[in-house]
JSON list of C-alpha atoms in Angstrom, two decimals:
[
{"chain": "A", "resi": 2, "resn": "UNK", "atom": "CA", "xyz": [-15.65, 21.03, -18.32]},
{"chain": "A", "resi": 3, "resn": "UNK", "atom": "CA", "xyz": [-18.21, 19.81, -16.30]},
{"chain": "A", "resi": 4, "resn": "UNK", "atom": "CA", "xyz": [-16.84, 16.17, -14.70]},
{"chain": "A", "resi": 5, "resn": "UNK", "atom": "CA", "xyz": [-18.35, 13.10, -12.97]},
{"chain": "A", "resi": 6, "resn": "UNK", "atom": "CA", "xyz": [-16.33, 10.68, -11.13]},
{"chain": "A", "resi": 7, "resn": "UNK", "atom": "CA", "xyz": [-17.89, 7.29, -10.78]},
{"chain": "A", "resi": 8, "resn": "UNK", "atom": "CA", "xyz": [-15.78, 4.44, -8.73]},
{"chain": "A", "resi": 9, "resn": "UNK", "atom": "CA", "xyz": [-16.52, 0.91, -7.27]},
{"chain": "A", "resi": 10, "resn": "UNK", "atom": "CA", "xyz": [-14.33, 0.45, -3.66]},
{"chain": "A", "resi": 11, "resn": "UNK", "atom": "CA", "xyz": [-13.74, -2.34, -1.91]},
{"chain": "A", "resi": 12, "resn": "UNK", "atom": "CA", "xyz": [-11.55, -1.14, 1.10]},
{"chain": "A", "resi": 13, "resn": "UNK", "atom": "CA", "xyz": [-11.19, 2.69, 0.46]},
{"chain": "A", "resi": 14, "resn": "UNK", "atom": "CA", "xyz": [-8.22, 3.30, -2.01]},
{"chain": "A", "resi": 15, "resn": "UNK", "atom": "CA", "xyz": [-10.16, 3.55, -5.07]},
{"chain": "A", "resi": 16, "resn": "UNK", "atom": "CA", "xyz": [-12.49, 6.25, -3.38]},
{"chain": "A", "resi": 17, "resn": "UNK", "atom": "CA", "xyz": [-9.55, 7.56, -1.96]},
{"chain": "A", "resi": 18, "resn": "UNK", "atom": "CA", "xyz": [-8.02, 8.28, -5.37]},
{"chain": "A", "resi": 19, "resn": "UNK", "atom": "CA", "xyz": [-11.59, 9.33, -6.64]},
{"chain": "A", "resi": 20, "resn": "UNK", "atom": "CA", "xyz": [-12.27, 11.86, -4.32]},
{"chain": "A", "resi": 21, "resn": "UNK", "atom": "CA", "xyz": [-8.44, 13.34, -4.75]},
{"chain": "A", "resi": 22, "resn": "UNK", "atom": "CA", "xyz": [-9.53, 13.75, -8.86]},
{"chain": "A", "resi": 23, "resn": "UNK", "atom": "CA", "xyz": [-12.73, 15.45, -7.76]},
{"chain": "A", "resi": 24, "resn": "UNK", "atom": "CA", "xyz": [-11.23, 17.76, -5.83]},
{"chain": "A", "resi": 25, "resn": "UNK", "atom": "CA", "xyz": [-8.14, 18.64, -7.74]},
{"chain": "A", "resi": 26, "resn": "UNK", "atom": "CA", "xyz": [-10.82, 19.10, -10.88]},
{"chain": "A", "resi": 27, "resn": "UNK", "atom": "CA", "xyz": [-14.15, 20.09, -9.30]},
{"chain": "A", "resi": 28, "resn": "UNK", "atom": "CA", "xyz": [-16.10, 17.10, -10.51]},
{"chain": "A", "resi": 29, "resn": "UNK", "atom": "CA", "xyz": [-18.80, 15.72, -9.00]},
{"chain": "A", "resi": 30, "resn": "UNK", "atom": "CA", "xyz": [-18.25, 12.34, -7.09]},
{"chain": "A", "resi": 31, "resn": "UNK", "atom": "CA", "xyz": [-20.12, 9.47, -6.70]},
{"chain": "A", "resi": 32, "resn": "UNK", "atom": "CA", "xyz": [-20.06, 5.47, -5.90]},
{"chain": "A", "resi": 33, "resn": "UNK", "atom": "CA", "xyz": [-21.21, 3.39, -8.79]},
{"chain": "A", "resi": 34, "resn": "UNK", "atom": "CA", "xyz": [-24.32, 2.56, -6.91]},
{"chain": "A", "resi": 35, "resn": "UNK", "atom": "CA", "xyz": [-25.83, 6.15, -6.66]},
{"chain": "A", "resi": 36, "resn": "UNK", "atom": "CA", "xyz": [-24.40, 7.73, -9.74]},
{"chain": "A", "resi": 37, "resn": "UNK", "atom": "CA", "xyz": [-26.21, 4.56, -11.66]},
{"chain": "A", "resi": 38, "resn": "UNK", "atom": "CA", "xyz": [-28.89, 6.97, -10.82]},
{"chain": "A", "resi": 39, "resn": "UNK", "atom": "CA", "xyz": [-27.62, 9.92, -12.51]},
{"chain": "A", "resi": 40, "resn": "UNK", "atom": "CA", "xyz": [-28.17, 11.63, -15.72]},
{"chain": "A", "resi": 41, "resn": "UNK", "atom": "CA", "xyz": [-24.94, 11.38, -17.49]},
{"chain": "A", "resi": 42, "resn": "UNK", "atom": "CA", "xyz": [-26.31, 14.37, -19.87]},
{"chain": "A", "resi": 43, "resn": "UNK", "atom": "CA", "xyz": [-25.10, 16.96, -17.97]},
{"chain": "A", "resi": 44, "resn": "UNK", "atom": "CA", "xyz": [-21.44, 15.70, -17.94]},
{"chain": "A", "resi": 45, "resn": "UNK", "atom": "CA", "xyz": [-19.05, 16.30, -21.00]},
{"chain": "A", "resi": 46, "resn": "UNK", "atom": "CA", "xyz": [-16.77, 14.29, -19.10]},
{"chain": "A", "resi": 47, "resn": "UNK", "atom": "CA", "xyz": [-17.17, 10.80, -17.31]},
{"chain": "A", "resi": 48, "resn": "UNK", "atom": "CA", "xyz": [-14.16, 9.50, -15.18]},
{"chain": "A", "resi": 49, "resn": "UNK", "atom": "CA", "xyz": [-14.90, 5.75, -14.02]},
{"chain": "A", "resi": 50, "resn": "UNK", "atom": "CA", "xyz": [-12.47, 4.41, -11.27]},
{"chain": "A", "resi": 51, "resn": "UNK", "atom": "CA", "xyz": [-12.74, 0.62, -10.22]},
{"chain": "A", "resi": 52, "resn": "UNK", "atom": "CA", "xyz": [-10.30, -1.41, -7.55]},
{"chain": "A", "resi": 53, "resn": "UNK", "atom": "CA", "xyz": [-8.49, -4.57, -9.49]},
{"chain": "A", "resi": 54, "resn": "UNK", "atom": "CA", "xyz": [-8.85, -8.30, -9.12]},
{"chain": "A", "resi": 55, "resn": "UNK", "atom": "CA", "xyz": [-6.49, -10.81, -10.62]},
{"chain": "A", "resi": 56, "resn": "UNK", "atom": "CA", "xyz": [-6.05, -8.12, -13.35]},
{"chain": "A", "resi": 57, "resn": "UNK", "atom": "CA", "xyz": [-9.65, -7.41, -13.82]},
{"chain": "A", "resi": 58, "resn": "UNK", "atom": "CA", "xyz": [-11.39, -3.71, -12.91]},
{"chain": "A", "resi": 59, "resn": "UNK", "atom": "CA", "xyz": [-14.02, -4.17, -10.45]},
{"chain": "A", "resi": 60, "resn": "UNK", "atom": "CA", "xyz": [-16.87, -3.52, -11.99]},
{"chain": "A", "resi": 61, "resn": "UNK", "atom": "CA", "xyz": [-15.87, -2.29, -15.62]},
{"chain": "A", "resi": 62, "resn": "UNK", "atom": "CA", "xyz": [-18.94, -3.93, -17.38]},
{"chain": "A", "resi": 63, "resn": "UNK", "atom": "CA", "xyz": [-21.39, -1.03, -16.41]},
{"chain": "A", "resi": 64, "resn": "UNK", "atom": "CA", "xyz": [-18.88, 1.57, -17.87]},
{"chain": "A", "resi": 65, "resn": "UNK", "atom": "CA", "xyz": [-18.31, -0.31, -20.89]},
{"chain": "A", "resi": 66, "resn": "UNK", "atom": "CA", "xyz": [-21.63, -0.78, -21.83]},
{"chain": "A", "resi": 67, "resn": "UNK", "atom": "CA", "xyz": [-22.36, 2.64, -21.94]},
{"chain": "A", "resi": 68, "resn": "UNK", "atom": "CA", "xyz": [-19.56, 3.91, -24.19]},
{"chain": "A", "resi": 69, "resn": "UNK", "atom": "CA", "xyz": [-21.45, 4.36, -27.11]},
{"chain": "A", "resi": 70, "resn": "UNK", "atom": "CA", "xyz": [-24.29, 6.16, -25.02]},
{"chain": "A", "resi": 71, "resn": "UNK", "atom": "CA", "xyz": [-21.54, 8.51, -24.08]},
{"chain": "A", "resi": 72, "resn": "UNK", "atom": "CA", "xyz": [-19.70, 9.03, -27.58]},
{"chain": "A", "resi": 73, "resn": "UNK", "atom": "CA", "xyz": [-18.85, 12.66, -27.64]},
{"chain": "A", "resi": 74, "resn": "UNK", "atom": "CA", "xyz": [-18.18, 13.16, -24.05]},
{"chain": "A", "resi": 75, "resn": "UNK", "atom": "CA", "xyz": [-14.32, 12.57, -22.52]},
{"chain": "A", "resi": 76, "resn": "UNK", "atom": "CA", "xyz": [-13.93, 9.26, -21.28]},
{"chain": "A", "resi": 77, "resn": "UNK", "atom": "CA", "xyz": [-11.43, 8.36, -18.55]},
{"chain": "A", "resi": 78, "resn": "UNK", "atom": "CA", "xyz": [-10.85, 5.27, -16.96]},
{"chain": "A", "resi": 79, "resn": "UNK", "atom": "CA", "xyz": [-8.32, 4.34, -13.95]},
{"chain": "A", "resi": 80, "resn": "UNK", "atom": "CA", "xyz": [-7.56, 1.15, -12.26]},
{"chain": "A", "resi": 81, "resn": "UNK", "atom": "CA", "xyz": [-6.53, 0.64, -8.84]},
{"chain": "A", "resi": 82, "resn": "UNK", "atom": "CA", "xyz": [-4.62, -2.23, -7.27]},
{"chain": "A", "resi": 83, "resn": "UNK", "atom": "CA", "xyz": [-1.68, -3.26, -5.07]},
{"chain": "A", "resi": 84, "resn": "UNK", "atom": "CA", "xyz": [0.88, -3.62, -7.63]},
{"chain": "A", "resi": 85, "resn": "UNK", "atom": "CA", "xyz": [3.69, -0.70, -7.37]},
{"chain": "A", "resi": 86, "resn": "UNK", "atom": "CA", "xyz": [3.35, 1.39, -10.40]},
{"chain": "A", "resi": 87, "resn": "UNK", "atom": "CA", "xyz": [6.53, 0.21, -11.84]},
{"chain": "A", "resi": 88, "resn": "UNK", "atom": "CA", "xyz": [5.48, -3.68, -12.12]},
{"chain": "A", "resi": 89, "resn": "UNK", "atom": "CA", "xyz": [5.63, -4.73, -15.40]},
{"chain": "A", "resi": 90, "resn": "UNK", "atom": "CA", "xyz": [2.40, -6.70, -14.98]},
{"chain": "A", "resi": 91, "resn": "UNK", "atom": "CA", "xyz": [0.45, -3.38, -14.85]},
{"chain": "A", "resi": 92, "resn": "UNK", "atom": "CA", "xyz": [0.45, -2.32, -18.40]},
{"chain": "A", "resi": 93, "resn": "UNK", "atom": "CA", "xyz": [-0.76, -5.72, -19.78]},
{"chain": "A", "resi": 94, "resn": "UNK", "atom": "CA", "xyz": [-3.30, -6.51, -16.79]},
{"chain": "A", "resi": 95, "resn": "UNK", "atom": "CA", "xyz": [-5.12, -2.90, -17.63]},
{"chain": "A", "resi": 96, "resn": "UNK", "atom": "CA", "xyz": [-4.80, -3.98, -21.73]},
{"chain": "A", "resi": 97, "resn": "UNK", "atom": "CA", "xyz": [-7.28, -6.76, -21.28]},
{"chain": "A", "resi": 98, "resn": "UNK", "atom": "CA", "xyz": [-9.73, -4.93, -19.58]},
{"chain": "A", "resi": 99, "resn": "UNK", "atom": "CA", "xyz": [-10.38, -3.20, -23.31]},
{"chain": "A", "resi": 100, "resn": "UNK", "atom": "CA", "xyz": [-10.74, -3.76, -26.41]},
{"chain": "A", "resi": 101, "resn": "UNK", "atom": "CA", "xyz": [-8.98, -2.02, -29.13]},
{"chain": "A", "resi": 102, "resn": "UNK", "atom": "CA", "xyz": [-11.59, -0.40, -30.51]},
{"chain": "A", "resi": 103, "resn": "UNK", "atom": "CA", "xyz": [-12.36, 0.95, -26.35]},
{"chain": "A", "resi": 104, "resn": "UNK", "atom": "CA", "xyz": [-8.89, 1.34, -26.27]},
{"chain": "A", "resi": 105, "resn": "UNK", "atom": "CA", "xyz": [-9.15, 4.04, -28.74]},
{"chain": "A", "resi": 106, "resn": "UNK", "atom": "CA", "xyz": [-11.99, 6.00, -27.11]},
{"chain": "A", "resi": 107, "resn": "UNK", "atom": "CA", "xyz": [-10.96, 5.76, -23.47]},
{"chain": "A", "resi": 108, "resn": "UNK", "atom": "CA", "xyz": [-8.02, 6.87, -21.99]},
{"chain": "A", "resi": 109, "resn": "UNK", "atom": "CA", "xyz": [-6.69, 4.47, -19.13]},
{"chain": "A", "resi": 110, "resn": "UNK", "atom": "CA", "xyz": [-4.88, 4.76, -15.87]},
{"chain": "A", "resi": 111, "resn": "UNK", "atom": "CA", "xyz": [-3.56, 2.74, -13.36]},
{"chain": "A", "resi": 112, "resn": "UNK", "atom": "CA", "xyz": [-2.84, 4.09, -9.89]},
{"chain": "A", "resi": 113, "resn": "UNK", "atom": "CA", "xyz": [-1.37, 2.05, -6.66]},
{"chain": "A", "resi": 114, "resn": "UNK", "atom": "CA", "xyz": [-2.72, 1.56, -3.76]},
{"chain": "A", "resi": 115, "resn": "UNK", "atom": "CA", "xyz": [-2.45, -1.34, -1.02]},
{"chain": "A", "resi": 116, "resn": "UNK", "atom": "CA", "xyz": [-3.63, -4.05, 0.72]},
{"chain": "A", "resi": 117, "resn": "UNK", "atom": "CA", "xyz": [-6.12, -2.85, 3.73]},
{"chain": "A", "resi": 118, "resn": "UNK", "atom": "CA", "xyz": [-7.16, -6.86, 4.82]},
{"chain": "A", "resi": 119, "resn": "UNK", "atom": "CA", "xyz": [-9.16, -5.24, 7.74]},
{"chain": "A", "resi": 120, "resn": "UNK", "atom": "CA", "xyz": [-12.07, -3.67, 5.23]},
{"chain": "A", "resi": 121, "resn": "UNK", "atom": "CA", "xyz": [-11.64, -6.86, 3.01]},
{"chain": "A", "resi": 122, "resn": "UNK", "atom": "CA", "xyz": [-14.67, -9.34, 2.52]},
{"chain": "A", "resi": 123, "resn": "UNK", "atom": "CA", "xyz": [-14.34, -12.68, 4.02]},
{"chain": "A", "resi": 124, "resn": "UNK", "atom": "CA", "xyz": [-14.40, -14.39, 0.86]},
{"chain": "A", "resi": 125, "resn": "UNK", "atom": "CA", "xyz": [-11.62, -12.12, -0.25]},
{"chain": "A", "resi": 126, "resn": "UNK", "atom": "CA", "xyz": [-9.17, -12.23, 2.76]},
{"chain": "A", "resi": 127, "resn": "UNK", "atom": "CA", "xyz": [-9.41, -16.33, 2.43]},
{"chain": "A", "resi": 128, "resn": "UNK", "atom": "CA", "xyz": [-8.06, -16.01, -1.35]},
{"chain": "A", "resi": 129, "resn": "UNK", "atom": "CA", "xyz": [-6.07, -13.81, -0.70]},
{"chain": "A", "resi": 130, "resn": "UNK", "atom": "CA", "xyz": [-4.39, -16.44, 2.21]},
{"chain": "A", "resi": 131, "resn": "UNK", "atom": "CA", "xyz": [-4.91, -19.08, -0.20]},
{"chain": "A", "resi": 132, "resn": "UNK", "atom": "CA", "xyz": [-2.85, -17.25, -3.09]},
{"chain": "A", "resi": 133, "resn": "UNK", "atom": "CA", "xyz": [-0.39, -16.64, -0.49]},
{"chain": "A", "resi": 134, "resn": "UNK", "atom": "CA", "xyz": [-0.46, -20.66, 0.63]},
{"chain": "A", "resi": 135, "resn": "UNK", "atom": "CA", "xyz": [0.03, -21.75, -3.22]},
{"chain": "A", "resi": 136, "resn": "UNK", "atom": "CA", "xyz": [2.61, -19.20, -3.80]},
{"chain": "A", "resi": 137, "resn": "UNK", "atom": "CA", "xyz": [4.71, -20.06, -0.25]},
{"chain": "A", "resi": 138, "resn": "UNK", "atom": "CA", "xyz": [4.40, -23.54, -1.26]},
{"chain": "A", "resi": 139, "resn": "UNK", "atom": "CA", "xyz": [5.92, -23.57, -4.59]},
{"chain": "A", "resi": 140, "resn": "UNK", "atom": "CA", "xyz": [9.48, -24.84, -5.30]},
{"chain": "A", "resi": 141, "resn": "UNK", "atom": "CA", "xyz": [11.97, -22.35, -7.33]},
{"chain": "A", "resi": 142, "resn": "UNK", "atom": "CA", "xyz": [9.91, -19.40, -6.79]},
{"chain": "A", "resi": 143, "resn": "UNK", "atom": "CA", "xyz": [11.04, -16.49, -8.68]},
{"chain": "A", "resi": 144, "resn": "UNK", "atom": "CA", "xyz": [12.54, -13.31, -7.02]},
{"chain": "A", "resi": 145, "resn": "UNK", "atom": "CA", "xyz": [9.35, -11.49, -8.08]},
{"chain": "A", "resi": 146, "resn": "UNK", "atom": "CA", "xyz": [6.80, -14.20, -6.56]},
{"chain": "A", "resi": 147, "resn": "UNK", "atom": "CA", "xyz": [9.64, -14.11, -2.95]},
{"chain": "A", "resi": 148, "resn": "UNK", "atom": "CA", "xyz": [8.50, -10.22, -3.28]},
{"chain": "A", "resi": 149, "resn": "UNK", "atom": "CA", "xyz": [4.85, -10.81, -3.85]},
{"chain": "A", "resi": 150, "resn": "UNK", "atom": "CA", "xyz": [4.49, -12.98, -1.04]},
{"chain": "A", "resi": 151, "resn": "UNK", "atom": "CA", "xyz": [6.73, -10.47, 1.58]},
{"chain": "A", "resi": 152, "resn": "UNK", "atom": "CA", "xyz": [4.56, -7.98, -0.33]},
{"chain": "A", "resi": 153, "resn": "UNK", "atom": "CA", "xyz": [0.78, -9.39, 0.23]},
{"chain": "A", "resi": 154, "resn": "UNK", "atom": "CA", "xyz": [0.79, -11.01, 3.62]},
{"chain": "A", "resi": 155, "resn": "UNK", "atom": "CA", "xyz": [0.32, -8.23, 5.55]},
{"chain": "A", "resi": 156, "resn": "UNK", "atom": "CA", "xyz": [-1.54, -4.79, 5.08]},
{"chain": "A", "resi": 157, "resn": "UNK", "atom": "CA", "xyz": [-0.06, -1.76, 3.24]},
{"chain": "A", "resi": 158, "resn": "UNK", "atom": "CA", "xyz": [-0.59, 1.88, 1.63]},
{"chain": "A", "resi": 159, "resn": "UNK", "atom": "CA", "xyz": [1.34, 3.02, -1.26]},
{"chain": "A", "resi": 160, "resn": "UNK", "atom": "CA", "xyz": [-1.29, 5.28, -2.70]},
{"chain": "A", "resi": 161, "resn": "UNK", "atom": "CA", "xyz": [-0.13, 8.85, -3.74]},
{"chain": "A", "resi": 162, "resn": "UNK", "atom": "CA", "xyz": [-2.12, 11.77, -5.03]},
{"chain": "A", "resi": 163, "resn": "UNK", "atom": "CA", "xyz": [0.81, 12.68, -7.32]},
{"chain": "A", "resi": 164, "resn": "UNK", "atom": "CA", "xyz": [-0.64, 9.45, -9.32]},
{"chain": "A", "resi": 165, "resn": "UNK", "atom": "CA", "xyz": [-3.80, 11.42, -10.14]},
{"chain": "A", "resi": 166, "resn": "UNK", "atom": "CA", "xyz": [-1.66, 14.04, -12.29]},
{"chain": "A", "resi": 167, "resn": "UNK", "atom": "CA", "xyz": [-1.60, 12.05, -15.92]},
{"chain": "A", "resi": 168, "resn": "UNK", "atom": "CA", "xyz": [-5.71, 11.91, -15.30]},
{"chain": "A", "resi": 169, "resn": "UNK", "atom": "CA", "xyz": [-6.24, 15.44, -14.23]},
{"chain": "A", "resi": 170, "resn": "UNK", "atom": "CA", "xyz": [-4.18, 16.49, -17.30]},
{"chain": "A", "resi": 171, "resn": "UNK", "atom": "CA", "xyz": [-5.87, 14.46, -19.89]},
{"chain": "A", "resi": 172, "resn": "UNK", "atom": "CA", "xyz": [-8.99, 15.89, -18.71]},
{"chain": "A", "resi": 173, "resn": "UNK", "atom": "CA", "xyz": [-7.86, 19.13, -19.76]},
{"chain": "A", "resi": 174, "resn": "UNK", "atom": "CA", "xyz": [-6.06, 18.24, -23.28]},
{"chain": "A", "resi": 175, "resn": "UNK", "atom": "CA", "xyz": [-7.88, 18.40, -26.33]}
]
């Protein structure tokens, strides 16, 4: 099945993951920028990997406009962000992102990765110590927000490639 992988990166884990899909399925790979420039004929399936923001995929819109261009084809979608995959925010934070009607044409994945505040933007390292001001400041924070905070405030990796195996096998079920 001839495969493209499209993703949007910030600081490397969402290419990471996208690269580790493309070479564990022989797809081609691309960022969002040059495979904009591609004809998506070719492919019978379209993977489309974005980094998360406050629950949101990076980037989403331009796949999501383009569904109906692309009924037919296989259409995969995976989210990566700095939540461990067992969080129980993960599920509902990727649910948004869709509709239900997208919902049912897209399959959707979410896939951990880390905190790398070195390849961050400016504007997103001083949220990011903002969110961690707001949170530090709060009275009767919750075990999960102690966590967050420990979590966030300094860089970290928990990406995998064993997180790629649910997308490499729904690219090969019917």
């Amino acid at each position: 099945m001839k495969t493209i992988v499209i993703y949007n990166s910030q600081t490397g884990f969402t290419k990471r993951y996208a690269q580790w899909i493309a070479e564990e399925t022989g797809a081609d790979c691309y960022e969002l920028s040059e495979a904009k420039k591609k004809n998506m004929d070719e492919y019978e399936a379209i993977i489309y990997g974005g980094w998360a923001c406050a629950g949101s995929i990076s980037k989403l819109s331009w796949f999501k406009s383009n569904i109906e261009r692309w009924s037919g084809k296989k259409l995969i979608a995976f989210c990566v962000g700095a939540s461990p995959m067992e969080s129980p925010d993960v599920g509902p934070a990727l649910k948004k992102n869709f509709s239900e009607l997208e919902w049912e044409k897209i399959k959707v994945f979410y896939c951990p990765g880390g905190f790398r505040y070195d390849k961050m933007s400016i504007s997103s390292r001083l949220l990011m110590k903002m969110f961690i001001k707001m949170l530090e400041a709060k009275k009767n924070k919750t075990d999960t927000e102690r966590e967050m905070i420990k979590m966030i405030s300094t860089s970290y990796d928990i990406s995998d490639k064993k997180y790629i195996e649910p997308i490499v096998r729904s690219l090969i079920e019917t």
